[in-house]
PDB file of C-alpha atoms and ligand atoms in Angstrom:
ATOM      1  CA  MET A 188     258.810 202.056  32.948  1.00 54.00           C
ATOM      2  CA  LYS A 189     259.842 205.662  33.152  1.00 51.00           C
ATOM      3  CA  ARG A 190     257.361 208.058  34.722  1.00 49.00           C
ATOM      4  CA  ARG A 191     256.896 210.106  31.567  1.00 49.00           C
ATOM      5  CA  ASP A 192     256.104 206.941  29.588  1.00 53.00           C
ATOM      6  CA  PHE A 193     253.558 205.841  32.172  1.00 55.00           C
ATOM      7  CA  ILE A 194     251.953 209.284  32.182  1.00 46.00           C
ATOM      8  CA  ARG A 195     251.759 209.266  28.377  1.00 48.00           C
ATOM      9  CA  MET A 196     250.117 205.823  28.411  1.00 54.00           C
ATOM     10  CA  ALA A 197     247.680 206.875  31.140  1.00 51.00           C
ATOM     11  CA  GLY A 198     246.827 209.938  29.070  1.00 43.00           C
ATOM     12  CA  LEU A 199     246.139 207.802  26.048  1.00 39.00           C
ATOM     13  CA  GLY A 200     243.823 205.621  28.074  1.00 42.00           C
ATOM     14  CA  ILE A 201     246.001 202.569  27.549  1.00 42.00           C
ATOM     15  CA  LEU A 202     246.192 202.029  31.261  1.00 44.00           C
ATOM     16  CA  GLY A 203     242.452 201.286  31.583  1.00 35.00           C
ATOM     17  CA  LEU A 204     240.720 199.286  34.242  1.00 32.00           C
ATOM     18  CA  ALA A 205     239.904 198.894  37.930  1.00 30.00           C
ATOM     19  CA  PHE A 206     240.966 197.589  41.332  1.00 29.00           C
ATOM     20  CA  VAL A 207     239.875 196.934  44.850  1.00 27.00           C
ATOM     21  CA  GLY A 208     242.170 197.057  47.884  1.00 31.00           C
ATOM     22  CA  CYS A 209     242.068 194.225  50.411  1.00 31.00           C
ATOM     23  CA  GLY A 210     244.019 192.777  53.409  1.00 32.00           C
ATOM     24  CA  GLU A 211     244.001 190.535  56.450  1.00 42.00           C
ATOM     25  CA  GLU A 212     245.955 189.123  59.344  1.00 56.00           C
ATOM     26  CA  THR A 213     249.189 187.185  58.975  1.00 68.00           C
ATOM     27  CA  LYS A 214     248.814 183.629  57.734  1.00 65.00           C
ATOM     28  CA  PRO A 215     251.398 180.850  57.737  1.00 60.00           C
ATOM     29  CA  VAL A 216     252.411 179.673  54.306  1.00 55.00           C
ATOM     30  CA  ALA A 217     253.494 176.286  53.016  1.00 45.00           C
ATOM     31  CA  SER A 218     257.158 175.321  52.846  1.00 42.00           C
ATOM     32  CA  THR A 219     257.122 173.236  49.707  1.00 36.00           C
ATOM     33  CA  PRO A 220     255.641 174.699  46.566  1.00 32.00           C
ATOM     34  CA  VAL A 221     252.710 172.527  45.526  1.00 30.00           C
ATOM     35  CA  PRO A 222     251.007 174.473  42.786  1.00 28.00           C
ATOM     36  CA  SER A 223     247.234 174.190  42.785  1.00 28.00           C
ATOM     37  CA  ALA A 224     244.791 175.729  40.353  1.00 27.00           C
ATOM     38  CA  GLY A 225     245.340 179.059  42.046  1.00 29.00           C
ATOM     39  CA  GLY A 226     249.117 178.564  42.306  1.00 30.00           C
ATOM     40  CA  VAL A 227     248.977 178.322  46.090  1.00 30.00           C
ATOM     41  CA  ALA A 228     250.978 175.723  47.983  1.00 33.00           C
ATOM     42  CA  ALA A 229     249.663 173.408  50.699  1.00 33.00           C
ATOM     43  CA  GLY A 230     251.228 172.302  54.003  1.00 33.00           C
ATOM     44  CA  ILE A 231     253.010 174.174  56.755  1.00 38.00           C
ATOM     45  CA  THR A 232     256.610 173.902  57.891  1.00 46.00           C
ATOM     46  CA  PRO A 233     257.015 173.725  61.688  1.00 46.00           C
ATOM     47  CA  SER A 234     258.437 177.081  62.845  1.00 55.00           C
ATOM     48  CA  ALA A 235     261.737 175.676  64.196  1.00 56.00           C
ATOM     49  CA  GLU A 236     262.419 173.959  60.876  1.00 59.00           C
ATOM     50  CA  ALA A 237     261.396 177.138  58.997  1.00 60.00           C
ATOM     51  CA  ALA A 238     263.662 179.312  61.114  1.00 61.00           C
ATOM     52  CA  ALA A 239     266.572 176.920  60.531  1.00 57.00           C
ATOM     53  CA  HIS A 240     265.804 176.937  56.809  1.00 61.00           C
ATOM     54  CA  ASN A 241     265.809 180.739  56.810  1.00 69.00           C
ATOM     55  CA  GLY A 242     269.064 181.198  58.704  1.00 68.00           C
ATOM     56  CA  GLY A 243     267.379 181.468  62.140  1.00 73.00           C
ATOM     57  CA  LYS A 244     265.424 184.584  61.102  1.00 79.00           C
ATOM     58  CA  LYS A 245     261.698 184.991  61.533  1.00 95.00           C
ATOM     59  CA  ILE A 246     260.337 186.289  58.275  1.00 97.00           C
ATOM     60  CA  LEU A 247     257.205 188.209  57.285  1.00 98.00           C
ATOM     61  CA  VAL A 248     256.158 188.557  53.645  1.00 98.00           C
ATOM     62  CA  THR A 249     253.861 191.550  53.275  1.00 98.00           C
ATOM     63  CA  TYR A 250     252.410 193.181  50.196  1.00 98.00           C
ATOM     64  CA  PHE A 251     249.965 195.704  48.823  1.00 97.00           C
ATOM     65  CA  SER A 252     248.237 194.625  45.613  1.00 96.00           C
ATOM     66  CA  ARG A 253     244.873 194.934  43.853  1.00 91.00           C
ATOM     67  CA  LYS A 254     242.559 192.703  41.913  1.00 83.00           C
ATOM     68  CA  GLY A 255     240.043 193.776  39.263  1.00 77.00           C
ATOM     69  CA  ASP A 256     240.838 195.366  35.931  1.00 80.00           C
ATOM     70  CA  ASN A 257     244.544 195.937  35.640  1.00 82.00           C
ATOM     71  CA  TYR A 258     247.125 197.286  33.314  1.00 86.00           C
ATOM     72  CA  GLU A 259     247.772 195.043  30.284  1.00 80.00           C
ATOM     73  CA  VAL A 260     246.080 192.003  31.863  1.00 75.00           C
ATOM     74  CA  GLY A 261     242.344 192.652  31.863  1.00 79.00           C
ATOM     75  CA  TYR A 262     240.230 191.574  34.839  1.00 81.00           C
ATOM     76  CA  ILE A 263     242.252 189.605  37.331  1.00 81.00           C
ATOM     77  CA  GLU A 264     241.132 187.792  40.474  1.00 82.00           C
ATOM     78  CA  LYS A 265     244.556 188.037  42.064  1.00 92.00           C
ATOM     79  CA  GLY A 266     246.871 191.038  41.870  1.00 94.00           C
ATOM     80  CA  ASN A 267     250.292 190.755  40.222  1.00 96.00           C
ATOM     81  CA  THR A 268     252.207 191.599  43.392  1.00 97.00           C
ATOM     82  CA  HIS A 269     250.015 189.217  45.383  1.00 97.00           C
ATOM     83  CA  ILE A 270     251.115 186.393  43.064  1.00 97.00           C
ATOM     84  CA  VAL A 271     254.810 187.246  43.622  1.00 98.00           C
ATOM     85  CA  ALA A 272     254.305 187.525  47.382  1.00 98.00           C
ATOM     86  CA  ASP A 273     252.736 184.039  47.501  1.00 98.00           C
ATOM     87  CA  ILE A 274     255.616 182.615  45.449  1.00 98.00           C
ATOM     88  CA  ILE A 275     258.225 184.168  47.739  1.00 98.00           C
ATOM     89  CA  ALA A 276     256.420 182.837  50.840  1.00 97.00           C
ATOM     90  CA  GLN A 277     256.142 179.354  49.296  1.00 97.00           C
ATOM     91  CA  GLU A 278     259.765 179.268  48.283  1.00 97.00           C
ATOM     92  CA  LEU A 279     260.970 180.397  51.709  1.00 96.00           C
ATOM     93  CA  GLY A 280     258.649 178.045  53.550  1.00 95.00           C
ATOM     94  CA  GLY A 281     256.987 178.416  56.942  1.00 92.00           C
ATOM     95  CA  VAL A 282     256.861 182.227  56.848  1.00 96.00           C
ATOM     96  CA  ASP A 283     253.901 184.450  57.672  1.00 97.00           C
ATOM     97  CA  ILE A 284     252.177 186.508  55.033  1.00 98.00           C
ATOM     98  CA  PHE A 285     250.212 189.768  55.515  1.00 98.00           C
ATOM     99  CA  GLU A 286     248.242 191.777  52.962  1.00 97.00           C
ATOM    100  CA  ILE A 287     248.324 195.554  53.381  1.00 97.00           C
ATOM    101  CA  LYS A 288     244.702 196.666  52.908  1.00 96.00           C
ATOM    102  CA  THR A 289     243.125 200.092  53.041  1.00 97.00           C
ATOM    103  CA  VAL A 290     239.859 200.891  54.878  1.00 97.00           C
ATOM    104  CA  LYS A 291     238.593 202.829  51.875  1.00 94.00           C
ATOM    105  CA  GLU A 292     238.784 200.876  48.677  1.00 90.00           C
ATOM    106  CA  TYR A 293     240.172 202.556  45.578  1.00 88.00           C
ATOM    107  CA  PRO A 294     237.780 203.276  42.699  1.00 82.00           C
ATOM    108  CA  ALA A 295     236.807 200.253  40.612  1.00 78.00           C
ATOM    109  CA  ASP A 296     237.565 202.175  37.450  1.00 83.00           C
ATOM    110  CA  TYR A 297     241.200 202.027  36.530  1.00 87.00           C
ATOM    111  CA  ARG A 298     241.447 205.576  35.245  1.00 87.00           C
ATOM    112  CA  GLU A 299     239.750 206.871  38.385  1.00 90.00           C
ATOM    113  CA  CYS A 300     242.230 204.810  40.376  1.00 92.00           C
ATOM    114  CA  THR A 301     245.198 206.382  38.667  1.00 94.00           C
ATOM    115  CA  GLU A 302     243.729 209.842  39.272  1.00 94.00           C
ATOM    116  CA  GLU A 303     243.101 209.117  42.934  1.00 96.00           C
ATOM    117  CA  ALA A 304     246.595 207.679  43.380  1.00 97.00           C
ATOM    118  CA  LYS A 305     248.048 210.729  41.684  1.00 97.00           C
ATOM    119  CA  ALA A 306     246.140 213.072  44.026  1.00 98.00           C
ATOM    120  CA  GLU A 307     247.192 211.001  47.043  1.00 98.00           C
ATOM    121  CA  LYS A 308     250.834 211.219  46.013  1.00 98.00           C
ATOM    122  CA  ALA A 309     250.541 214.970  45.415  1.00 98.00           C
ATOM    123  CA  ARG A 310     249.303 215.552  48.946  1.00 98.00           C
ATOM    124  CA  ASP A 311     251.540 212.859  50.477  1.00 97.00           C
ATOM    125  CA  ALA A 312     248.457 211.141  51.841  1.00 98.00           C
ATOM    126  CA  ARG A 313     248.467 208.334  54.422  1.00 98.00           C
ATOM    127  CA  PRO A 314     245.375 206.214  53.646  1.00 98.00           C
ATOM    128  CA  GLU A 315     244.076 204.410  56.737  1.00 98.00           C
ATOM    129  CA  LEU A 316     244.847 200.719  56.872  1.00 98.00           C
ATOM    130  CA  ALA A 317     242.264 198.074  57.684  1.00 98.00           C
ATOM    131  CA  ALA A 318     244.473 195.858  59.845  1.00 97.00           C
ATOM    132  CA  MET A 319     247.775 195.757  61.700  1.00 97.00           C
ATOM    133  CA  VAL A 320     250.344 192.939  61.794  1.00 98.00           C
ATOM    134  CA  LYS A 321     250.032 190.999  65.046  1.00 96.00           C
ATOM    135  CA  ASP A 322     253.205 191.083  67.161  1.00 96.00           C
ATOM    136  CA  PHE A 323     255.331 192.791  64.522  1.00 97.00           C
ATOM    137  CA  ALA A 324     258.271 192.721  66.965  1.00 96.00           C
ATOM    138  CA  GLN A 325     258.751 188.973  66.379  1.00 96.00           C
ATOM    139  CA  TYR A 326     259.993 189.465  62.809  1.00 97.00           C
ATOM    140  CA  ASP A 327     263.652 190.001  61.880  1.00 96.00           C
ATOM    141  CA  THR A 328     263.177 190.277  58.157  1.00 97.00           C
ATOM    142  CA  VAL A 329     260.278 191.752  56.189  1.00 98.00           C
ATOM    143  CA  PHE A 330     259.838 191.099  52.457  1.00 98.00           C
ATOM    144  CA  LEU A 331     257.847 194.145  51.294  1.00 98.00           C
ATOM    145  CA  GLY A 332     255.931 194.035  47.991  1.00 98.00           C
ATOM    146  CA  TYR A 333     253.933 196.674  46.105  1.00 97.00           C
ATOM    147  CA  PRO A 334     253.000 197.768  42.597  1.00 97.00           C
ATOM    148  CA  ILE A 335     254.723 200.891  41.295  1.00 97.00           C
ATOM    149  CA  TRP A 336     252.220 203.726  41.365  1.00 97.00           C
ATOM    150  CA  TRP A 337     253.242 206.922  39.643  1.00 97.00           C
ATOM    151  CA  SER A 338     256.932 205.995  39.850  1.00 96.00           C
ATOM    152  CA  ASP A 339     256.580 205.594  43.598  1.00 96.00           C
ATOM    153  CA  LEU A 340     255.333 203.243  46.301  1.00 97.00           C
ATOM    154  CA  PRO A 341     251.542 203.453  46.765  1.00 97.00           C
ATOM    155  CA  MET A 342     250.734 205.789  49.626  1.00 98.00           C
ATOM    156  CA  PRO A 343     249.214 203.004  51.805  1.00 98.00           C
ATOM    157  CA  VAL A 344     252.644 201.403  51.841  1.00 98.00           C
ATOM    158  CA  TYR A 345     254.023 204.526  53.472  1.00 97.00           C
ATOM    159  CA  THR A 346     251.222 204.321  56.034  1.00 98.00           C
ATOM    160  CA  PHE A 347     252.370 200.768  56.680  1.00 98.00           C
ATOM    161  CA  LEU A 348     256.030 201.758  57.008  1.00 98.00           C
ATOM    162  CA  GLU A 349     255.212 204.489  59.511  1.00 98.00           C
ATOM    163  CA  SER A 350     252.993 202.220  61.627  1.00 97.00           C
ATOM    164  CA  TYR A 351     255.723 200.051  63.188  1.00 98.00           C
ATOM    165  CA  ASP A 352     259.040 200.088  65.023  1.00 97.00           C
ATOM    166  CA  TRP A 353     261.613 198.967  62.496  1.00 98.00           C
ATOM    167  CA  GLN A 354     264.723 199.084  64.711  1.00 97.00           C
ATOM    168  CA  GLY A 355     266.965 196.139  63.896  1.00 96.00           C
ATOM    169  CA  LYS A 356     264.799 194.873  61.084  1.00 97.00           C
ATOM    170  CA  THR A 357     265.821 194.130  57.506  1.00 97.00           C
ATOM    171  CA  VAL A 358     263.555 195.037  54.621  1.00 97.00           C
ATOM    172  CA  ILE A 359     263.793 193.240  51.309  1.00 97.00           C
ATOM    173  CA  PRO A 360     261.673 195.013  48.674  1.00 98.00           C
ATOM    174  CA  PHE A 361     260.030 193.565  45.609  1.00 98.00           C
ATOM    175  CA  CYS A 362     257.532 195.069  43.189  1.00 97.00           C
ATOM    176  CA  THR A 363     255.578 194.678  39.972  1.00 97.00           C
ATOM    177  CA  SER A 364     254.920 197.344  37.336  1.00 96.00           C
ATOM    178  CA  ALA A 365     254.643 197.900  33.637  1.00 95.00           C
ATOM    179  CA  GLY A 366     258.356 197.187  33.457  1.00 94.00           C
ATOM    180  CA  ASP A 367     260.777 194.924  35.300  1.00 93.00           C
ATOM    181  CA  ASN A 368     262.389 197.525  37.559  1.00 92.00           C
ATOM    182  CA  MET A 369     262.144 198.910  41.070  1.00 94.00           C
ATOM    183  CA  THR A 370     261.179 202.543  41.733  1.00 94.00           C
ATOM    184  CA  GLY A 371     264.759 203.519  42.530  1.00 92.00           C
ATOM    185  CA  LEU A 372     263.446 205.062  45.785  1.00 91.00           C
ATOM    186  CA  GLU A 373     263.907 201.903  47.875  1.00 92.00           C
ATOM    187  CA  ASP A 374     267.444 202.376  49.291  1.00 90.00           C
ATOM    188  CA  ARG A 375     266.966 205.856  50.725  1.00 89.00           C
ATOM    189  CA  GLY A 376     263.179 206.111  50.709  1.00 91.00           C
ATOM    190  CA  ILE A 377     262.133 203.053  52.733  1.00 95.00           C
ATOM    191  CA  PRO A 378     264.450 203.656  55.740  1.00 94.00           C
ATOM    192  CA  ARG A 379     263.228 207.263  55.803  1.00 95.00           C
ATOM    193  CA  TYR A 380     259.738 206.051  56.673  1.00 97.00           C
ATOM    194  CA  ALA A 381     260.567 202.686  58.261  1.00 97.00           C
ATOM    195  CA  LYS A 382     262.892 204.298  60.790  1.00 95.00           C
ATOM    196  CA  GLY A 383     265.729 202.015  61.864  1.00 94.00           C
ATOM    197  CA  ALA A 384     265.228 199.521  59.045  1.00 97.00           C
ATOM    198  CA  LYS A 385     268.061 198.348  56.824  1.00 96.00           C
ATOM    199  CA  ILE A 386     267.445 197.496  53.175  1.00 96.00           C
ATOM    200  CA  LYS A 387     268.936 194.276  51.892  1.00 93.00           C
ATOM    201  CA  GLY A 388     269.554 193.458  48.252  1.00 85.00           C
ATOM    202  CA  GLU A 389     268.630 195.288  45.100  1.00 84.00           C
ATOM    203  CA  GLY A 390     264.984 194.279  45.204  1.00 95.00           C
ATOM    204  CA  LEU A 391     263.113 192.233  42.660  1.00 97.00           C
ATOM    205  CA  GLY A 392     261.172 194.143  40.026  1.00 98.00           C
ATOM    206  CA  LEU A 393     258.926 192.066  37.753  1.00 98.00           C
ATOM    207  CA  ARG A 394     256.585 193.052  34.942  1.00 97.00           C
ATOM    208  CA  GLY A 395     253.033 192.528  36.181  1.00 96.00           C
ATOM    209  CA  LYS A 396     251.754 191.096  32.914  1.00 95.00           C
ATOM    210  CA  SER A 397     254.565 188.496  32.807  1.00 97.00           C
ATOM    211  CA  VAL A 398     253.808 187.429  36.349  1.00 96.00           C
ATOM    212  CA  GLN A 399     250.066 187.109  35.598  1.00 95.00           C
ATOM    213  CA  ASP A 400     250.611 185.273  32.275  1.00 94.00           C
ATOM    214  CA  ASN A 401     253.381 182.966  33.450  1.00 97.00           C
ATOM    215  CA  PRO A 402     253.690 182.554  37.239  1.00 97.00           C
ATOM    216  CA  GLU A 403     256.056 179.614  36.870  1.00 97.00           C
ATOM    217  CA  ALA A 404     258.547 181.808  34.989  1.00 98.00           C
ATOM    218  CA  ALA A 405     258.168 184.339  37.845  1.00 98.00           C
ATOM    219  CA  ARG A 406     258.892 181.523  40.291  1.00 98.00           C
ATOM    220  CA  THR A 407     262.166 180.785  38.494  1.00 97.00           C
ATOM    221  CA  LYS A 408     263.166 184.450  38.819  1.00 97.00           C
ATOM    222  CA  VAL A 409     262.148 184.497  42.491  1.00 97.00           C
ATOM    223  CA  ARG A 410     264.250 181.413  43.162  1.00 97.00           C
ATOM    224  CA  ALA A 411     267.321 182.966  41.557  1.00 96.00           C
ATOM    225  CA  TRP A 412     266.783 186.180  43.482  1.00 97.00           C
ATOM    226  CA  LEU A 413     266.378 184.397  46.837  1.00 96.00           C
ATOM    227  CA  LYS A 414     269.532 182.393  46.120  1.00 95.00           C
ATOM    228  CA  LYS A 415     271.426 185.592  45.422  1.00 95.00           C
ATOM    229  CA  LEU A 416     270.148 186.977  48.737  1.00 95.00           C
ATOM    230  CA  GLY A 417     271.576 183.915  50.472  1.00 93.00           C
ATOM    231  CA  TYR A 418     268.442 181.866  51.134  1.00 91.00           C
ATOM    232  CA  GLN A 419     269.067 178.208  50.671  1.00 73.00           C
ATOM    233  CA  GLN A 420     266.733 176.466  48.263  1.00 65.00           C
TER     234      GLN A 420
HETATM  235  C1  FMN B 649     247.505 203.995  40.193  1.00 89.56           C
HETATM  236  C2  FMN B 649     248.471 203.258  39.316  1.00 89.56           C
HETATM  237  C3  FMN B 649     249.679 203.868  38.994  1.00 89.56           C
HETATM  238  C4  FMN B 649     250.634 203.142  38.221  1.00 89.56           C
HETATM  239  N1  FMN B 649     251.844 203.755  37.966  1.00 89.56           N
HETATM  240  C5  FMN B 649     252.801 203.054  37.285  1.00 89.56           C
HETATM  241  C6  FMN B 649     254.058 203.638  37.040  1.00 89.56           C
HETATM  242  O1  FMN B 649     254.362 204.794  37.397  1.00 89.56           O
HETATM  243  N2  FMN B 649     254.976 202.908  36.356  1.00 89.56           N
HETATM  244  C7  FMN B 649     254.708 201.625  35.923  1.00 89.56           C
HETATM  245  O2  FMN B 649     255.558 201.010  35.328  1.00 89.56           O
HETATM  246  N3  FMN B 649     253.491 201.055  36.151  1.00 89.56           N
HETATM  247  C8  FMN B 649     252.536 201.725  36.854  1.00 89.56           C
HETATM  248  N4  FMN B 649     251.312 201.158  37.071  1.00 89.56           N
HETATM  249  C9  FMN B 649     251.089 199.752  36.689  1.00 89.56           C
HETATM  250  C10 FMN B 649     251.253 198.822  37.870  1.00 89.56           C
HETATM  251  O3  FMN B 649     252.475 199.066  38.562  1.00 89.56           O
HETATM  252  C11 FMN B 649     251.236 197.345  37.474  1.00 89.56           C
HETATM  253  O4  FMN B 649     250.079 197.039  36.741  1.00 89.56           O
HETATM  254  C12 FMN B 649     251.366 196.393  38.638  1.00 89.56           C
HETATM  255  O5  FMN B 649     251.823 195.125  38.229  1.00 89.56           O
HETATM  256  C13 FMN B 649     250.067 196.228  39.387  1.00 89.56           C
HETATM  257  O6  FMN B 649     250.293 195.371  40.487  1.00 89.56           O
HETATM  258  P1  FMN B 649     249.093 194.764  41.380  1.00 89.56           P
HETATM  259  O7  FMN B 649     248.293 193.866  40.432  1.00 89.56           O
HETATM  260  O8  FMN B 649     249.767 193.996  42.433  1.00 89.56           O
HETATM  261  O9  FMN B 649     248.299 195.899  41.933  1.00 89.56           O
HETATM  262  C14 FMN B 649     250.365 201.850  37.783  1.00 89.56           C
HETATM  263  C15 FMN B 649     249.124 201.291  38.088  1.00 89.56           C
HETATM  264  C16 FMN B 649     248.189 201.961  38.845  1.00 89.56           C
HETATM  265  C17 FMN B 649     246.884 201.340  39.208  1.00 89.56           C
END
């Protein structure tokens, strides 16, 4: 969605609702997708097998997302980007997953959230993060997910990018939004903050509502995207 369209919708109050930020330490994720009620797989691939599966690279899937009232979807227990992150981790198999979480939660009210995010963007804020990735140096490739906020990455994602040494690492971005696009800032923007990082691929942009309504259709898109990136299925 173009910025002016988003602003018009926000102004009309169409983008109602609320969210809460959250995050935690890295967790290993299952290798074989076994959808449960929550769409989360079970089982863990041994790391050697996972590394072989992923071309010998150690992969981290990390994301910023929010639950609560959300654009077009009503109250959700699991953020749209969170759903995509879990699918990517399940499809890759045996990778670690880390949620980027702020110390100060965003307002529960959606409109207040958009206002706060707008103010943060205006002052180029760096919201404090609640947790750091353990032993970030071990990862070769980082899948980085976020919702589009005001045609940009949310400011906590910039805090995240500036918190680590990215020399030699590859970043593969993905996002959700009101449309099915990326911000367009990824190629030049991410390496500017994640100094030394290389961006791989065009990124995967999915419409948040579609992901929430039909995660299995999102899984099909994720599979095709991973295949295009060279990950064996
Ligand atoms: C503060 C804020 C700003 C947003 N700005 C945009 C935007 O500029 N363009 C857009 O298409 N969607 C925008 N959205 C909608 C979100 O990108 C979309 O709902 C996304 O799927 C939410 O992901 P999440 O559930 O992982 O947080 C915005 C939402 C919020 C809360």
